[in-house]
Coordinates of C-alpha atoms and ligand atoms in Angstrom, one line a residue:
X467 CA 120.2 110.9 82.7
X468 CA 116.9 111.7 81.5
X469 CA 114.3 110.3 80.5
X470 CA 112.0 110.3 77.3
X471 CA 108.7 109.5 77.3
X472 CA 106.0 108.6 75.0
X473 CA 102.9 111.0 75.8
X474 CA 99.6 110.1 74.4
X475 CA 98.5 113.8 74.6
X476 CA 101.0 114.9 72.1
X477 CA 101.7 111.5 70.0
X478 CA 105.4 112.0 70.1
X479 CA 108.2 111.1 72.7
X480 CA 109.2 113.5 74.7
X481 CA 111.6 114.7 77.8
X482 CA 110.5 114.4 80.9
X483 CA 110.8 117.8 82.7
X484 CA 109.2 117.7 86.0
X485 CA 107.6 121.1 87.2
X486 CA 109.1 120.7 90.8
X487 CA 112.5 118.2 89.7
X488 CA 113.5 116.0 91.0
X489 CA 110.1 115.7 92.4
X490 CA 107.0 113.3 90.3
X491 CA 104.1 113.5 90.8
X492 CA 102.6 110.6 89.2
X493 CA 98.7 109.8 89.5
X494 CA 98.0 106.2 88.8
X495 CA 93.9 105.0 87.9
X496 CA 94.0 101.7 90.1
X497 CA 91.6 99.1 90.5
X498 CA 87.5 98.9 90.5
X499 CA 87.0 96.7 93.6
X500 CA 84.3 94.7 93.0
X501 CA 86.1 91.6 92.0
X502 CA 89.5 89.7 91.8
X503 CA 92.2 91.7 89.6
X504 CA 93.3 89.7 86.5
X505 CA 96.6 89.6 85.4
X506 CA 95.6 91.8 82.2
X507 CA 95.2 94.4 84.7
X508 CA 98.3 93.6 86.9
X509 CA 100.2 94.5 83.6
X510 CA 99.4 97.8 84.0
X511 CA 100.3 98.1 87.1
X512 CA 103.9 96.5 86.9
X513 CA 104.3 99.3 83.8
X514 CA 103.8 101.6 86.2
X515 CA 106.1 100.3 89.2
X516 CA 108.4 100.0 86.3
X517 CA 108.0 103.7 85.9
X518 CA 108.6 104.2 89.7
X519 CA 111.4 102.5 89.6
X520 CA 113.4 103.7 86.5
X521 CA 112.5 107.1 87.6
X522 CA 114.2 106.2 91.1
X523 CA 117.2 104.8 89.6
X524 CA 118.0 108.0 87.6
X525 CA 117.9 110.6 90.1
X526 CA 114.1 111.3 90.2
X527 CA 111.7 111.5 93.2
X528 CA 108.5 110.0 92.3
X529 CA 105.5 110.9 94.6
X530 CA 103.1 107.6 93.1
X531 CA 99.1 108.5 93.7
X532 CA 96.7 105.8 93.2
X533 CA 93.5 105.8 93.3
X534 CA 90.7 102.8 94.9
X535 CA 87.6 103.1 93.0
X536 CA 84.9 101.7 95.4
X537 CA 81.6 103.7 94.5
X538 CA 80.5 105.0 91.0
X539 CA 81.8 102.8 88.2
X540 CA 79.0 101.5 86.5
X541 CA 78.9 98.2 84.0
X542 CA 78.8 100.4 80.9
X543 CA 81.3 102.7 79.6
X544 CA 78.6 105.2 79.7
X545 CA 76.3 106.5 82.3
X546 CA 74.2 103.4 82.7
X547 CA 73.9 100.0 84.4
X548 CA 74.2 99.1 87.7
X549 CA 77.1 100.4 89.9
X550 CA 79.9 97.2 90.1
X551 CA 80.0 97.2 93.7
X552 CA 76.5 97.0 94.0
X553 CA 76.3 94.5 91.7
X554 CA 79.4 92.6 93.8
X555 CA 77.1 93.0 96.7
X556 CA 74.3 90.9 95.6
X557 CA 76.5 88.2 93.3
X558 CA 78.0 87.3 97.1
X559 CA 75.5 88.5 99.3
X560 CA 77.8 90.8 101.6
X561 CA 77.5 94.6 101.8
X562 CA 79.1 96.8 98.9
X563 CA 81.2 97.9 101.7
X564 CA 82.8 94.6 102.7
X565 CA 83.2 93.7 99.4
X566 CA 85.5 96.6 98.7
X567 CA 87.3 96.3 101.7
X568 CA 88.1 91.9 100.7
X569 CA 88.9 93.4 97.2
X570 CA 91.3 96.2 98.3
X571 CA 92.7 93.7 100.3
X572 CA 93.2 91.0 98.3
X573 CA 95.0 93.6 95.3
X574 CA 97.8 95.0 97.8
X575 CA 98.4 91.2 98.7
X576 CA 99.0 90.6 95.0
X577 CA 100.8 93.8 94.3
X578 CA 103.1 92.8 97.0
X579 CA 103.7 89.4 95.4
X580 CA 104.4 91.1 92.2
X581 CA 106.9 93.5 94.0
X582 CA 105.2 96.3 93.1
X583 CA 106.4 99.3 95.6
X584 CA 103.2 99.9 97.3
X585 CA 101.9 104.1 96.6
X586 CA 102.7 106.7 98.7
X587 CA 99.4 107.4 98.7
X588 CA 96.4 105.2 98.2
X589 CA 93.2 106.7 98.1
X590 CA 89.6 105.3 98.1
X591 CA 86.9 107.1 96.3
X592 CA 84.9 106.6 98.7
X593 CA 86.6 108.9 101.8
X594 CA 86.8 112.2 99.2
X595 CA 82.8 112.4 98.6
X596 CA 83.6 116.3 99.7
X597 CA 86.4 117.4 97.3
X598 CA 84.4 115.7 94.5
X599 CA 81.3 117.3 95.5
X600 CA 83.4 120.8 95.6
X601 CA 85.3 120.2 92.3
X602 CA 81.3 119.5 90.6
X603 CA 80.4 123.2 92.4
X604 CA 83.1 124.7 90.7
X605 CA 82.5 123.4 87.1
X606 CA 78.8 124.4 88.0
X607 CA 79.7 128.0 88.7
X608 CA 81.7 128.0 85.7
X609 CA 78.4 126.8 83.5
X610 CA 79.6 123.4 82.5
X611 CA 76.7 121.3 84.2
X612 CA 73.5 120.5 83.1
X613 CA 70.9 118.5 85.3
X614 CA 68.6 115.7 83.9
X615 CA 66.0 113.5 85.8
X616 CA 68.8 110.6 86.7
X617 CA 72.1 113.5 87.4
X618 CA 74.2 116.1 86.8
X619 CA 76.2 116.0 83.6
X620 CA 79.1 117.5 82.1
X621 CA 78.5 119.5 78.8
X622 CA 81.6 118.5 76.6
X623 CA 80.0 121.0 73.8
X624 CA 81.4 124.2 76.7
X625 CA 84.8 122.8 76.5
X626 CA 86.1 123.9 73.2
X627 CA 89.7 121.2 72.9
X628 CA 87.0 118.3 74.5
X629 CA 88.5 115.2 73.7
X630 CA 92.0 115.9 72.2
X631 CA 93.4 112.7 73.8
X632 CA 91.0 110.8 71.7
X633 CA 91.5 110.1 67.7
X634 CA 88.9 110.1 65.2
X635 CA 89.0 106.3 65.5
X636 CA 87.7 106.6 69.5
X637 CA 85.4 108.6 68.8
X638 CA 83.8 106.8 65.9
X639 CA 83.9 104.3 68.7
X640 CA 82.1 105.9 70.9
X641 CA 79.6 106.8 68.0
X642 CA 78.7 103.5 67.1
X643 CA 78.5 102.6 70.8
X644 CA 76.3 105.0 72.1
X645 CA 73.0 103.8 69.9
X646 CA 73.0 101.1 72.3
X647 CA 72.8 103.7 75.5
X648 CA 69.5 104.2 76.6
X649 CA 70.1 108.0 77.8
X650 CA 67.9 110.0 75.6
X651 CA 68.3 113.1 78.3
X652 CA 72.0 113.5 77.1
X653 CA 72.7 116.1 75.3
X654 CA 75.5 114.9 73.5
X655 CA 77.0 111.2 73.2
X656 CA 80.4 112.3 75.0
X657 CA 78.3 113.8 78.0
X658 CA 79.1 112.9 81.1
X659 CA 77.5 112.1 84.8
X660 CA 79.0 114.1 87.3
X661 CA 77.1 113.4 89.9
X662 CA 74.0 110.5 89.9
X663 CA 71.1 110.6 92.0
X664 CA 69.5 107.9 94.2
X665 CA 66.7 106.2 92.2
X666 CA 63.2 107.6 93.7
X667 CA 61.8 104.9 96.2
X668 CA 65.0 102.9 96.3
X669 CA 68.0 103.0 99.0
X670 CA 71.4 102.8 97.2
X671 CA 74.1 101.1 99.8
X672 CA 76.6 103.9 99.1
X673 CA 74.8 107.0 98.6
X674 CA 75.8 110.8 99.8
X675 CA 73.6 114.1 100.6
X676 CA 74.5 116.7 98.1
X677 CA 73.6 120.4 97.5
X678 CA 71.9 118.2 94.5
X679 CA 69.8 115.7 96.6
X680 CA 70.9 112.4 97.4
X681 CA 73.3 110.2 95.1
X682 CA 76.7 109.1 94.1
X683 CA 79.7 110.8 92.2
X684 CA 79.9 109.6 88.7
X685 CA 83.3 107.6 87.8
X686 CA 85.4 109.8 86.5
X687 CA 85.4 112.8 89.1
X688 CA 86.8 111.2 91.8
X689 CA 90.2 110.4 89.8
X690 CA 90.0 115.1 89.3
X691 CA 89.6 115.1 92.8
X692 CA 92.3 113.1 94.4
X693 CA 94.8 113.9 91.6
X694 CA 94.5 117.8 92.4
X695 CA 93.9 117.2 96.5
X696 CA 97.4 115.5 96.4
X697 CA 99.5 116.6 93.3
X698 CA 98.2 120.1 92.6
X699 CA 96.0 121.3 89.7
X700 CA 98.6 120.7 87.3
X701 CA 101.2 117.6 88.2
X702 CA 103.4 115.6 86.0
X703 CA 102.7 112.2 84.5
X704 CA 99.5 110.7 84.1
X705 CA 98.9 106.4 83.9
X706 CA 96.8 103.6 83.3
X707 CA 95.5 101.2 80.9
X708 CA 94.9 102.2 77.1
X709 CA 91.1 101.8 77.0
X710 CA 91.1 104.6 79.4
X711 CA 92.1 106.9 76.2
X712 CA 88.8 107.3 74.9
X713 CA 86.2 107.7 78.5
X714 CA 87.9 108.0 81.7
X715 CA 90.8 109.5 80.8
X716 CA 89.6 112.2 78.0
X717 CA 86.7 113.3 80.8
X718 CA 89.6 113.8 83.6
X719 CA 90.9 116.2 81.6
X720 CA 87.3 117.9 80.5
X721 CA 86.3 118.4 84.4
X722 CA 89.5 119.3 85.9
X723 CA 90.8 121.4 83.0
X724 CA 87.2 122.7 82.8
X725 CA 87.4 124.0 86.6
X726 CA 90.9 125.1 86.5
X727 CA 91.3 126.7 83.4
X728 CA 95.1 124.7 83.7
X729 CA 96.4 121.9 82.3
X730 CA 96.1 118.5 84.4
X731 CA 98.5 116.0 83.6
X732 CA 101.6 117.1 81.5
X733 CA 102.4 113.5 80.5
X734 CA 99.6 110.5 79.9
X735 CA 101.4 107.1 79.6
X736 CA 99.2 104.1 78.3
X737 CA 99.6 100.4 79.0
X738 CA 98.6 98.1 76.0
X739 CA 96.6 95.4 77.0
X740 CA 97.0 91.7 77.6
X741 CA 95.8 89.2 75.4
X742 CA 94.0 86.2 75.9
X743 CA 93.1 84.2 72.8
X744 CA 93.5 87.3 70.9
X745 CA 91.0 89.3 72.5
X746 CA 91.9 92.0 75.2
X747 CA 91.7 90.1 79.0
X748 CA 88.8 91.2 80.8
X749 CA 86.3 90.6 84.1
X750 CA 83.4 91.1 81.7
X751 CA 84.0 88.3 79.3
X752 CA 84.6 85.7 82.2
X753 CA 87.7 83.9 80.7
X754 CA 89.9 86.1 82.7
X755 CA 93.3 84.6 84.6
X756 CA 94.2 85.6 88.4
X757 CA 97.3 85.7 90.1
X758 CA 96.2 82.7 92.4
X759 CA 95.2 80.4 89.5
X760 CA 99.0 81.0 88.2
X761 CA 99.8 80.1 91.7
X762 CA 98.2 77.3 91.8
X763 CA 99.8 76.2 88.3
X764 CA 103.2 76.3 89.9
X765 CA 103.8 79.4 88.4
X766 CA 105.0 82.4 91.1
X767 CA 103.9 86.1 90.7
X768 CA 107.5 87.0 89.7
X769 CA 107.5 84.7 86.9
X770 CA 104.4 86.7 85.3
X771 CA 106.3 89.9 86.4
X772 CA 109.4 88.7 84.2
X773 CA 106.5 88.0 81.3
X774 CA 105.5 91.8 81.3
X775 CA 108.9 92.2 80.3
X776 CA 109.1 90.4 77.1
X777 CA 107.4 93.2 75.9
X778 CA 107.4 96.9 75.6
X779 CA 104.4 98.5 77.2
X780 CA 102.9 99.9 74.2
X781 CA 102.9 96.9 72.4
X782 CA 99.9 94.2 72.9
X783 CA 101.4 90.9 74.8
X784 CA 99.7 87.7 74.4
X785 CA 99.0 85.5 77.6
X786 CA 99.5 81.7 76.9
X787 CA 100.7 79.5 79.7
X788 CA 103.5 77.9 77.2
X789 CA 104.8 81.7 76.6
X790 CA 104.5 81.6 80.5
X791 CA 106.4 78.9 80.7
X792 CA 109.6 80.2 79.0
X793 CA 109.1 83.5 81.0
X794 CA 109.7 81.0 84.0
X795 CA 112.4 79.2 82.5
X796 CA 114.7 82.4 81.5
X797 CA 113.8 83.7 85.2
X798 CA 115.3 80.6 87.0
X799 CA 118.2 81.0 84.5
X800 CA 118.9 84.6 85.3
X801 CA 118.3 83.8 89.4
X802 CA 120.6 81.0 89.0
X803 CA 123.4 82.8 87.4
X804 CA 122.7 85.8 90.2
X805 CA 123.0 83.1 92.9
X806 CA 126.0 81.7 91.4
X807 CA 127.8 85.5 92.2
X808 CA 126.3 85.7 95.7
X809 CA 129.9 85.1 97.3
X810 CA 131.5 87.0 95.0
X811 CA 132.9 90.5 96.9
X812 CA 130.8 93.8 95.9
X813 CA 132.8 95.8 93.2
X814 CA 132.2 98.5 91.6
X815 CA 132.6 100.1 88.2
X816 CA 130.8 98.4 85.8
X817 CA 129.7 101.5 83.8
X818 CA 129.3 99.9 80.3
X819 CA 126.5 98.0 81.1
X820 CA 124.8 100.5 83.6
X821 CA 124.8 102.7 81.2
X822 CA 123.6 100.6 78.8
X823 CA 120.3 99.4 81.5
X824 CA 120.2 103.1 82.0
X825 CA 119.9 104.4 78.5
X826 CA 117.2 102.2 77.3
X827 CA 115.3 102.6 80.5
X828 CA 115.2 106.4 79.2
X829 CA 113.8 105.6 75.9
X830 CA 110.2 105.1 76.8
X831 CA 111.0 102.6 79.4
X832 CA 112.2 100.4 76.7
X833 CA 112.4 97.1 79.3
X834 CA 112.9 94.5 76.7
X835 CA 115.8 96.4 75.2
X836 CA 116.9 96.8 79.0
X837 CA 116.2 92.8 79.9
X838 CA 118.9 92.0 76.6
X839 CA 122.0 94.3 78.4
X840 CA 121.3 92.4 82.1
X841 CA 121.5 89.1 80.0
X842 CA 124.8 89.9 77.7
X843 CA 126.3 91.3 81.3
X844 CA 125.4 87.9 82.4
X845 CA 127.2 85.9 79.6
X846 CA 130.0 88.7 79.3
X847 CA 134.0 87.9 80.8
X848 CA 133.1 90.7 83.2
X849 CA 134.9 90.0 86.2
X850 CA 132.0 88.3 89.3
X851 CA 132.1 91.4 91.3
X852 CA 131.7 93.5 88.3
X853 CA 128.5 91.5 87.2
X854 CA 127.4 90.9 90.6
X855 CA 127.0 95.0 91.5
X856 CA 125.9 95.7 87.8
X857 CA 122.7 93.2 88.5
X858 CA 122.2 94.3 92.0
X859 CA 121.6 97.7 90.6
X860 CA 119.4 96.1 87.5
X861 CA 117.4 94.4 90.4
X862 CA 116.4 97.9 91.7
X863 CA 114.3 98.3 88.2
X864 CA 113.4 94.3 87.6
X865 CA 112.5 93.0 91.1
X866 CA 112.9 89.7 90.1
X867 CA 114.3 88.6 93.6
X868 CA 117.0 87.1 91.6
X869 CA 119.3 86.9 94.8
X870 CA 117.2 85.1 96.7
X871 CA 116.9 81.4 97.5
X872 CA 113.6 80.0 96.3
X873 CA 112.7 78.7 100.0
X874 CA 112.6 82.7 100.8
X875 CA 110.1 83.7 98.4
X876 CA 106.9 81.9 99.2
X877 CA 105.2 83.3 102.1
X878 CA 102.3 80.9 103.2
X879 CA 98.9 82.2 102.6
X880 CA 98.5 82.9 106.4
X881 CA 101.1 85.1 106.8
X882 CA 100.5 87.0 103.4
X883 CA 96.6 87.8 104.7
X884 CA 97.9 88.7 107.6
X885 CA 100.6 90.8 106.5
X886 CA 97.8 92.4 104.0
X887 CA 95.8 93.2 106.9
X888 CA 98.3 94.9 108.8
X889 CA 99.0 97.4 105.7
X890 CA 95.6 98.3 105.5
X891 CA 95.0 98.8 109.4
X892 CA 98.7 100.9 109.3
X893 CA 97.1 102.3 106.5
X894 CA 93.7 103.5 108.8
X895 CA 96.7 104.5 111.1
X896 CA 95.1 101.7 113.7
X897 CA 98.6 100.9 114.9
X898 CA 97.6 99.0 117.9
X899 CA 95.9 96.9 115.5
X900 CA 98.8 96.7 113.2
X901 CA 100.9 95.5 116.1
X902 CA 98.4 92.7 117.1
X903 CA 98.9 91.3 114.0
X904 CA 102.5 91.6 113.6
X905 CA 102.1 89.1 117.1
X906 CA 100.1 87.2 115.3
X907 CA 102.9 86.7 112.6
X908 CA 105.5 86.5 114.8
X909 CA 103.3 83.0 116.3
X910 CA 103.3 81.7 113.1
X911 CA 107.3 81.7 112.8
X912 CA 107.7 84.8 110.8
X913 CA 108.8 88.3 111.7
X914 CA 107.9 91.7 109.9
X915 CA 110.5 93.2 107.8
X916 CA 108.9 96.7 106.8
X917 CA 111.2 98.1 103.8
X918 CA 111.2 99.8 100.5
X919 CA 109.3 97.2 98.7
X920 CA 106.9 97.3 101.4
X921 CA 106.2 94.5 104.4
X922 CA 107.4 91.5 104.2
X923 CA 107.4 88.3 106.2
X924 CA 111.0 86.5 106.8
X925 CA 111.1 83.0 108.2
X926 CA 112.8 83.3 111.8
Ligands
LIG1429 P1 89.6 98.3 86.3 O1 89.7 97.6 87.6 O2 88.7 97.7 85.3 O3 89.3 99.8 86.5 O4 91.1 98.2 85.6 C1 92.3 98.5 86.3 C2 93.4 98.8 85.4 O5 93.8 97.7 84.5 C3 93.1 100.0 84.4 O6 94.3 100.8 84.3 C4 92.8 99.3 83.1 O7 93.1 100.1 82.0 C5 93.8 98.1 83.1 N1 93.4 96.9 82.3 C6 92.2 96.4 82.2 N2 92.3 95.3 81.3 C7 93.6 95.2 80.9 C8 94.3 94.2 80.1 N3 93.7 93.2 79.5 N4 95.6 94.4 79.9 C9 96.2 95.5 80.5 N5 95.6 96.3 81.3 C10 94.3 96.2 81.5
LIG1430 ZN1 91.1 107.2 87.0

């Protein structure tokens, strides 16, 4: 079956037709490490492991990049302000570099509570300072960088379709915005840093030598780099959050269409945000929500997982704890009626209703439309078997654990550090160290169950 897509690029849905099928390659912006996640941002990022998985269930072979950003985002949209992880540094007085690494860590511990396949690839910013470098060389040769006394910027008036992911409305935005920037040396508002140098008489914690002098990559480039390193100059589907539209995502395409002279990303897919007291959720504002505090509410991860699927990922969701709440009540209904079939004997042919999943899965990952055919299969005469193999298959997409027992599902907080630790150390390919701390697992009663969904702990 295939698969249409809205594309942001074009403003119409269209059908996915991957340059090297059934191969995906899918680049995914992930998280600025500085701080906890919210669960604003954790939307996004089950959108897009609903993308993985759809695009798994119907024959495709998604290669999922994404990307750590842990140097080089500053606190404005623009060029100015401090750099996050510097200013994560001195709010809890440990090195930018430890606070990335208890930041990385802690997302791929809440990703794997979310059941969100981990990437193929996961890539920090911070271990491609070359290919950024190399990709900023290239756009200089081709005349697209100008230098000012802070860095290198990238002039969007060379780039003649600058900005056509944008509408009039962003960039309006960005007009009335950028009186408040203090960067008189820019030549134009939409200008760029490519590259930012040191400030004189000052030691920055992450700073590089460049053909330039000393500095840092600006925030975009590094998202060029690492898409093109492992997807090629021109892959398929592009992702992330919809206030990406207007900044990040309009100057990936300026600096790697600009160097190529190819198109980037065929497709660009957008999460809508998540409300909180109708305002977008964000780190900035402080009211912000993390996976732990829903945790701690007696709420799990997969509850908010099932939440993001009361609504289709283009339009706005609102967070409330009471809408929350319902989320958690139809989740136990749907596991209950799942573990009511787990006797029942496999059977297949239960076409109707996979078609059904399937078909609005294919209309722009229409997952509410898809959450209404699992729950008429549930209330449906169809035989147990019948409903038992149609859901098992449903589960593939959802990852609601709906067949298992509630005692299964909470790992203690140990083991899930632990666990987290040993992906990143498998990840540095430090598999002696990995295997220290699957011992150390094993101690606490549990043993390591590596498998599609990634690691997981199961009580002995
Ligand atoms: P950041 O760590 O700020 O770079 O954001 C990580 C991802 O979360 C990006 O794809 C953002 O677009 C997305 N994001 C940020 N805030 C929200 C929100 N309130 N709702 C949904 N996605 C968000
Ligand atoms: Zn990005």
């Amino acid at each position: 079956m295939g698969l249409r897509l809205y594309n942001s690029l074009t403003r119409t849905k269209e059908d996915l037709a991957p340059l090297g099928a059934p191969k995906v390659g899918l680049y995914t912006c992930g998280p600025t490490v500085y701080n906890y996640q919210h669960v604003g941002n954790y939307r996004t990022y089950v959108f897009e492991d609903v993308l993985v998985r759809a695009l798994k269930l119907l024959g495709y072979a998604p290669n999922r990049v994404m990307n750590i950003t842990d140097v080089g985002h500053l606190t404005s949209q623009g060029d100015e302000g401090e750099d996050k992880m510097e200013v994560g540094s001195a709010r809890e007085g440990k090195s930018a570099w430890d606070v990335a690494q208890c930041y990385t860590e802690a997302f791929l511990a809440d990703c794997r509570e979310l059941n969100i396949l981990p990437a193929d690839i996961l890539c920090r910013a911070t271990d491609h300072i070359a290919e950024q470098i190399a990709l900023v060389q290239r756009l200089e040769a081709k005349g697209f960088v100008y230098k000012t006394s802070d860095g290198l910027y990238f002039d969007t008036a060379r780039l003649p379709d600058y900005g056509k992911l944008m509408t009039r409305e962003h960039l309006e935005g960005l007009q009335s915005g950028a009186r408040v920037e203090a960067n008189a040396e820019k030549r134009r508002i939409t200008d760029f840093a490519l590259w930012k140098f040191s400030p004189a008489g000052s030691r920055r914690q992450m700073e590089w030598d460049s053909p330039w002098g000393k500095g840092f990559p600006g925030w975009h480039i590094e998202c060029s780099a690492m898409a093109m390193r492992f997807l090629g100059e021109t892959f398929d589907i592009h992702c992330g959050g919809i206030d990406h539209v207007p900044v990040h995502h309009t100057n990936e395409i300026a600096q790697s269409e600009g160097a190529t002279g190819k198109p980037f990303a065929k497709f660009w897919l957008h999460g809508e945000f998540l409300l909180m007291h109708n305002a977008k959720m964000a780190k900035s504002s402080g009211g912000f929500v993390k996976l732990s505090d829903l945790k701690d509410k007696g709420f799990s991860p997969l509850d908010y997982r099932y939440h993001c699927f009361t609504a289709h990922y283009r339009k706005q969701l609102d967070f409330t704890w009471e809408t929350l709440e319902g989320s958690k009540t139809s989740r136990r209904r749907l596991k209950e009626a799942a573990l009511a079939l787990a006797g029942e004997p496999a059977k297949l042919g239960c076409a109707e209703y996979s078609t059904r999943f399937k078909e609005a899965l294919s209309d722009d990952l229409n997952v509410p439309a898809a959450m209404a055919v699992v729950w008429d299969a549930v209330k449906s005469d169809l035989p147990g078997g019948a409903k038992k193999s149609f859901l098992e298959e449903a589960e593939t997409v959802l990852a609601l654990d709906l067949f298992k027992k509630d005692a299964e599902e909470t790992t203690p907080p140990e083991v899930a550090r632990l666990l987290a630790a040993r992906d990143d150390a498998r990840r540095r390919k430090d598999f002696p160290e990995a295997d220290r701390i699957r011992q150390a697992i094993d101690q606490l009663g549990y043993v390591v169950k590596d498998g599609m969904a990634g690691a997981k702990a199961v009580k002995k």
